[in-house]
Tab-separated table of C-alpha atoms in Angstrom:
chain	number	residue	atom	x	y	z
A	1	MET	CA	-0.334	-0.009	0.088
A	2	LEU	CA	0.975	3.465	-0.636
A	3	LEU	CA	1.479	5.433	2.177
A	4	GLU	CA	3.620	8.685	1.210
A	5	LEU	CA	4.307	10.299	-2.098
A	6	ARG	CA	7.339	13.658	-2.739
A	7	ILE	CA	7.445	15.114	-5.279
A	8	ARG	CA	10.187	17.676	-6.289
A	9	ASN	CA	11.019	19.700	-9.018
A	10	PHE	CA	9.776	17.344	-11.467
A	11	ALA	CA	8.000	19.500	-14.428
A	12	ILE	CA	6.637	22.265	-13.149
A	13	ILE	CA	5.955	21.099	-9.692
A	14	ASP	CA	8.021	22.858	-7.143
A	15	GLU	CA	7.192	20.364	-4.196
A	16	VAL	CA	4.334	18.545	-3.887
A	17	ASN	CA	4.012	15.931	-0.363
A	18	LEU	CA	0.874	12.942	-0.310
A	19	SER	CA	-0.633	10.837	2.133
A	20	PHE	CA	-2.869	7.964	1.814
A	21	SER	CA	-5.031	6.207	4.155
A	22	LYS	CA	-6.869	3.091	3.301
A	23	GLY	CA	-9.363	2.437	0.772
A	24	PHE	CA	-10.624	4.598	-1.908
A	25	ASN	CA	-8.480	7.653	-2.504
A	26	VAL	CA	-9.200	10.697	-5.213
A	27	ILE	CA	-7.152	13.234	-6.241
A	28	THR	CA	-9.069	16.169	-8.047
A	29	GLY	CA	-8.574	18.897	-10.015
A	30	GLU	CA	-9.333	21.233	-13.326
A	31	THR	CA	-7.323	20.379	-16.142
A	32	GLY	CA	-4.257	21.437	-16.590
A	33	THR	CA	-3.608	21.292	-12.341
A	34	GLY	CA	-0.740	18.935	-12.480
A	35	LYS	CA	-2.875	15.312	-11.458
A	36	SER	CA	-1.336	13.883	-14.601
A	37	ILE	CA	1.964	14.606	-13.625
A	38	ILE	CA	1.645	13.123	-10.780
A	39	LEU	CA	0.632	9.707	-12.231
A	40	ASN	CA	4.333	10.298	-14.767
A	41	ALA	CA	6.060	10.670	-11.611
A	42	VAL	CA	4.823	7.794	-10.531
A	43	HIS	CA	5.843	5.899	-13.855
A	44	LEU	CA	9.238	7.387	-13.359
A	45	LEU	CA	9.634	6.383	-9.955
A	46	LEU	CA	8.908	2.176	-10.611
A	47	GLY	CA	11.317	2.672	-14.005
A	48	ASP	CA	9.557	4.188	-16.920
A	49	ARG	CA	12.849	5.739	-18.793
A	50	ALA	CA	14.227	9.525	-17.732
A	51	SER	CA	14.734	12.836	-19.033
A	52	GLU	CA	16.073	15.827	-18.608
A	53	GLU	CA	12.558	17.681	-20.036
A	54	LEU	CA	10.896	16.466	-16.661
A	55	ILE	CA	13.240	18.445	-14.705
A	56	ARG	CA	11.613	21.666	-13.462
A	57	SER	CA	12.902	24.749	-14.913
A	58	SER	CA	15.922	26.693	-13.442
A	59	GLU	CA	16.870	23.549	-11.318
A	60	GLU	CA	19.535	21.238	-11.946
A	61	GLU	CA	18.147	17.705	-10.759
A	62	ALA	CA	14.329	15.958	-9.646
A	63	SER	CA	13.223	13.802	-6.949
A	64	ILE	CA	10.477	11.438	-6.463
A	65	GLU	CA	9.979	9.353	-3.366
A	66	ALA	CA	7.524	6.732	-2.455
A	67	LEU	CA	7.021	4.873	0.997
A	68	PHE	CA	4.646	2.204	1.158
A	69	ASP	CA	3.514	-0.432	3.578
A	70	ILE	CA	4.984	-4.338	2.737
A	71	SER	CA	2.714	-6.090	5.776
A	72	GLY	CA	0.558	-7.925	3.255
A	73	ASN	CA	2.544	-7.846	0.256
A	74	ARG	CA	4.150	-11.518	-0.012
A	75	GLU	CA	6.602	-10.916	-2.962
A	76	VAL	CA	8.195	-8.211	-1.846
A	77	MET	CA	8.548	-9.429	1.979
A	78	GLU	CA	10.416	-12.397	0.326
A	79	LYS	CA	12.522	-9.646	-1.536
A	80	VAL	CA	13.523	-8.348	1.496
A	81	LYS	CA	14.978	-11.445	2.478
A	82	ASP	CA	17.053	-11.633	-0.374
A	83	LYS	CA	20.441	-10.066	0.025
A	84	SER	CA	21.173	-9.028	-3.944
A	85	ALA	CA	17.367	-6.725	-3.478
A	86	LYS	CA	19.751	-4.515	-1.139
A	87	VAL	CA	17.201	-3.832	1.364
A	88	ASP	CA	17.932	-3.932	5.312
A	89	HIS	CA	15.421	-3.848	8.510
A	90	LEU	CA	12.037	-4.214	6.816
A	91	GLU	CA	11.388	-7.023	8.635
A	92	GLU	CA	11.042	-4.691	11.656
A	93	GLU	CA	9.558	-2.049	9.959
A	94	ASN	CA	7.274	-3.274	7.227
A	95	THR	CA	7.881	-0.156	5.552
A	96	TYR	CA	9.578	0.230	1.879
A	97	LEU	CA	11.084	3.214	0.674
A	98	VAL	CA	12.003	3.937	-3.242
A	99	ARG	CA	13.317	7.272	-3.971
A	100	ARG	CA	14.759	8.387	-7.749
A	101	VAL	CA	17.158	11.255	-8.645
A	102	ILE	CA	17.038	12.740	-12.013
A	103	SER	CA	19.994	15.003	-12.984
A	104	ARG	CA	20.571	16.989	-16.157
A	105	SER	CA	23.942	15.639	-15.879
A	106	GLY	CA	22.284	11.930	-16.784
A	107	ARG	CA	23.322	10.716	-13.464
A	108	GLY	CA	20.561	9.782	-12.570
A	109	LYS	CA	20.196	7.579	-9.170
A	110	SER	CA	17.778	4.772	-7.574
A	111	PHE	CA	16.898	3.845	-3.517
A	112	LEU	CA	15.971	1.123	-2.215
A	113	ASN	CA	15.480	2.240	1.663
A	114	GLU	CA	18.314	4.694	1.011
A	115	ARG	CA	20.459	2.131	-0.368
A	116	LEU	CA	22.084	2.350	-4.292
A	117	ALA	CA	19.824	-0.173	-6.565
A	118	THR	CA	20.416	-0.848	-10.145
A	119	LEU	CA	17.105	0.854	-12.529
A	120	GLY	CA	16.411	-2.812	-13.343
A	121	THR	CA	15.952	-3.764	-10.040
A	122	LEU	CA	14.191	-0.735	-8.866
A	123	SER	CA	11.517	-2.017	-11.879
A	124	GLU	CA	11.449	-5.277	-10.790
A	125	ILE	CA	10.487	-4.294	-7.209
A	126	GLY	CA	8.171	-1.696	-8.403
A	127	GLU	CA	5.794	-3.751	-10.175
A	128	LYS	CA	5.394	-5.772	-7.199
A	129	LEU	CA	4.657	-2.406	-5.324
A	130	LEU	CA	2.210	-0.920	-7.295
A	131	SER	CA	0.051	-1.355	-10.179
A	132	ILE	CA	-1.277	1.293	-12.148
A	133	TYR	CA	-4.271	0.733	-14.871
A	134	GLY	CA	-4.979	3.212	-17.575
A	135	GLN	CA	-8.389	3.109	-19.247
A	136	HIS	CA	-8.712	-0.752	-20.996
A	137	GLU	CA	-5.606	-1.824	-19.318
A	138	HIS	CA	-5.708	-4.658	-17.091
A	139	GLN	CA	-2.087	-5.764	-16.584
A	140	SER	CA	-1.782	-7.964	-12.868
A	141	LEU	CA	-5.705	-8.357	-12.775
A	142	GLN	CA	-5.532	-10.855	-15.177
A	143	ARG	CA	-2.847	-12.913	-13.432
A	144	ALA	CA	-4.571	-15.621	-11.218
A	145	GLU	CA	-2.008	-15.786	-9.146
A	146	THR	CA	-2.642	-12.170	-7.599
A	147	HIS	CA	-6.958	-12.807	-7.750
A	148	LEU	CA	-6.182	-14.479	-3.736
A	149	ASP	CA	-3.921	-11.375	-2.540
A	150	ILE	CA	-6.405	-8.890	-4.068
A	151	LEU	CA	-9.571	-10.400	-2.646
A	152	ASP	CA	-7.058	-10.727	0.986
A	153	GLU	CA	-6.632	-6.927	0.286
A	154	CYS	CA	-10.320	-6.097	-0.283
A	155	GLY	CA	-11.212	-8.170	2.874
A	156	GLY	CA	-9.297	-6.599	5.633
A	157	LEU	CA	-7.533	-10.368	5.871
A	158	VAL	CA	-4.082	-9.658	5.247
A	159	ASN	CA	-3.006	-10.006	9.070
A	160	LEU	CA	-5.086	-12.907	9.532
A	161	ARG	CA	-3.689	-14.700	6.303
A	162	LYS	CA	-0.214	-13.938	7.887
A	163	GLU	CA	-1.205	-15.349	11.531
A	164	TYR	CA	-2.773	-18.592	9.753
A	165	GLU	CA	0.104	-19.052	7.166
A	166	GLU	CA	2.827	-18.309	10.323
A	167	HIS	CA	0.367	-21.140	12.828
A	168	PHE	CA	0.094	-23.407	9.476
A	169	ASN	CA	3.891	-23.273	9.425
A	170	ARG	CA	4.376	-24.026	12.660
A	171	PHE	CA	1.758	-27.013	12.250
A	172	VAL	CA	3.667	-28.498	9.291
A	173	SER	CA	7.169	-28.450	10.993
A	174	LEU	CA	5.435	-29.799	14.238
A	175	SER	CA	4.150	-32.576	12.373
A	176	GLY	CA	7.269	-33.432	10.402
A	177	GLU	CA	9.057	-33.782	13.944
A	178	ILE	CA	6.019	-35.990	15.396
A	179	ARG	CA	6.477	-37.971	12.027
A	180	ARG	CA	10.324	-38.304	12.540
A	181	ILE	CA	10.171	-39.575	16.190
A	182	ARG	CA	7.433	-42.150	15.352
A	183	GLU	CA	9.751	-43.572	12.952
A	184	GLU	CA	12.348	-43.330	15.365
A	185	LYS	CA	10.570	-45.277	18.193
A	186	GLU	CA	9.381	-48.251	15.369
A	187	ARG	CA	12.705	-48.348	14.091
A	188	GLY	CA	13.732	-49.091	18.228
A	189	ILE	CA	11.142	-51.716	18.355
A	190	ARG	CA	12.085	-53.277	15.432
A	191	GLU	CA	15.674	-53.270	16.798
A	192	LYS	CA	14.690	-54.601	20.114
A	193	GLU	CA	12.744	-57.547	18.814
A	194	LEU	CA	15.559	-58.836	16.624
A	195	LEU	CA	18.000	-58.384	19.202
A	196	ASP	CA	15.819	-60.093	21.545
A	197	PHE	CA	15.401	-63.236	18.881
A	198	GLN	CA	19.418	-63.165	18.655
A	199	LEU	CA	19.365	-63.260	22.429
A	200	ARG	CA	16.731	-66.725	22.452
A	201	GLU	CA	18.815	-68.566	19.983
A	202	ILE	CA	22.008	-68.230	21.987
A	203	GLU	CA	20.874	-68.811	24.335
A	204	ALA	CA	18.573	-72.320	23.193
A	205	SER	CA	21.859	-72.964	21.325
A	206	ARG	CA	23.189	-73.667	24.621
A	207	ILE	CA	27.080	-73.204	24.646
A	208	GLN	CA	29.564	-74.132	26.862
A	209	THR	CA	32.747	-72.688	27.724
A	210	GLY	CA	35.410	-74.073	25.313
A	211	GLU	CA	32.780	-75.826	22.889
A	212	GLU	CA	34.196	-74.172	19.561
A	213	GLU	CA	37.743	-76.374	20.442
A	214	ALA	CA	35.950	-79.555	21.478
A	215	LEU	CA	33.729	-78.970	17.972
A	216	ARG	CA	37.013	-78.523	15.868
A	217	GLU	CA	38.457	-81.442	17.425
A	218	GLU	CA	35.417	-83.548	16.581
A	219	ARG	CA	35.284	-82.239	13.008
A	220	ARG	CA	39.330	-83.554	12.898
A	221	ILE	CA	38.613	-86.765	14.540
A	222	LEU	CA	35.537	-87.063	12.108
A	223	SER	CA	37.585	-85.891	8.881
A	224	HIS	CA	40.676	-89.036	9.658
A	225	ALA	CA	37.426	-91.584	10.292
A	226	ARG	CA	36.419	-90.821	6.657
A	227	LYS	CA	39.603	-91.361	5.338
A	228	LEU	CA	40.424	-94.772	6.789
A	229	MET	CA	36.698	-95.663	5.767
A	230	ASP	CA	38.021	-94.849	2.267
A	231	PHE	CA	41.252	-96.672	2.904
A	232	VAL	CA	39.053	-99.978	3.960
A	233	ASN	CA	36.794	-100.062	1.104
A	234	LEU	CA	39.516	-99.748	-1.239
A	235	SER	CA	41.791	-102.534	0.442
A	236	ASN	CA	38.455	-104.716	0.562
A	237	GLU	CA	38.175	-104.011	-3.625
A	238	LEU	CA	41.730	-105.402	-3.904
A	239	LEU	CA	41.607	-108.227	-1.848
A	240	TYR	CA	38.053	-109.777	-2.806
A	241	GLU	CA	37.887	-108.508	-6.541
A	242	GLY	CA	41.247	-107.719	-7.874
């Protein structure tokens, strides 16, 4: 939401300070009083091409500055978290200051929260801050992704939606934690059952001290017995059949 607009040395305007409230705001006046100039200044602020002809006569530079409330603007709030957007501290204040200066020297400057920004960044942020509709223009009204935001704004539900999103995200986080704990518990139960089974198998085997060595000796004896049997069989064949 646009809160304040300040225009200085722009076209025929010396200095204008405008404040806006929630709801419907109207700027009225006779033809030629500068209403369209205000709109042109806003266009320039949001990234339109500048020209020194827009600077008030006898002045070296013009400036347009706007203060926005972004508490209900999800797209801009996400940009706030992006360091590439070159903005600071807006999570706390929920306000966003945009300023553009044009100079006869051609060295114009753009600022986002009093930090220098490129014109491309200014334009990118600007289209998320404000929509300007002329006759037969629709712009973001035709974008399905904006419909929910517009509906919530009209219904005064922005803060309620924000609160809901915070609670929902917390719910999702806690649900994931509960699921993880349950999975760990089930895994622990399965591991315990396996260990219990292995313990029962060991106990049922009644393994005695030195049993392994005794089994090796028995195997050695049986191996020799097999060799003896083979020798006896061979001897019988040679003696009685040979």
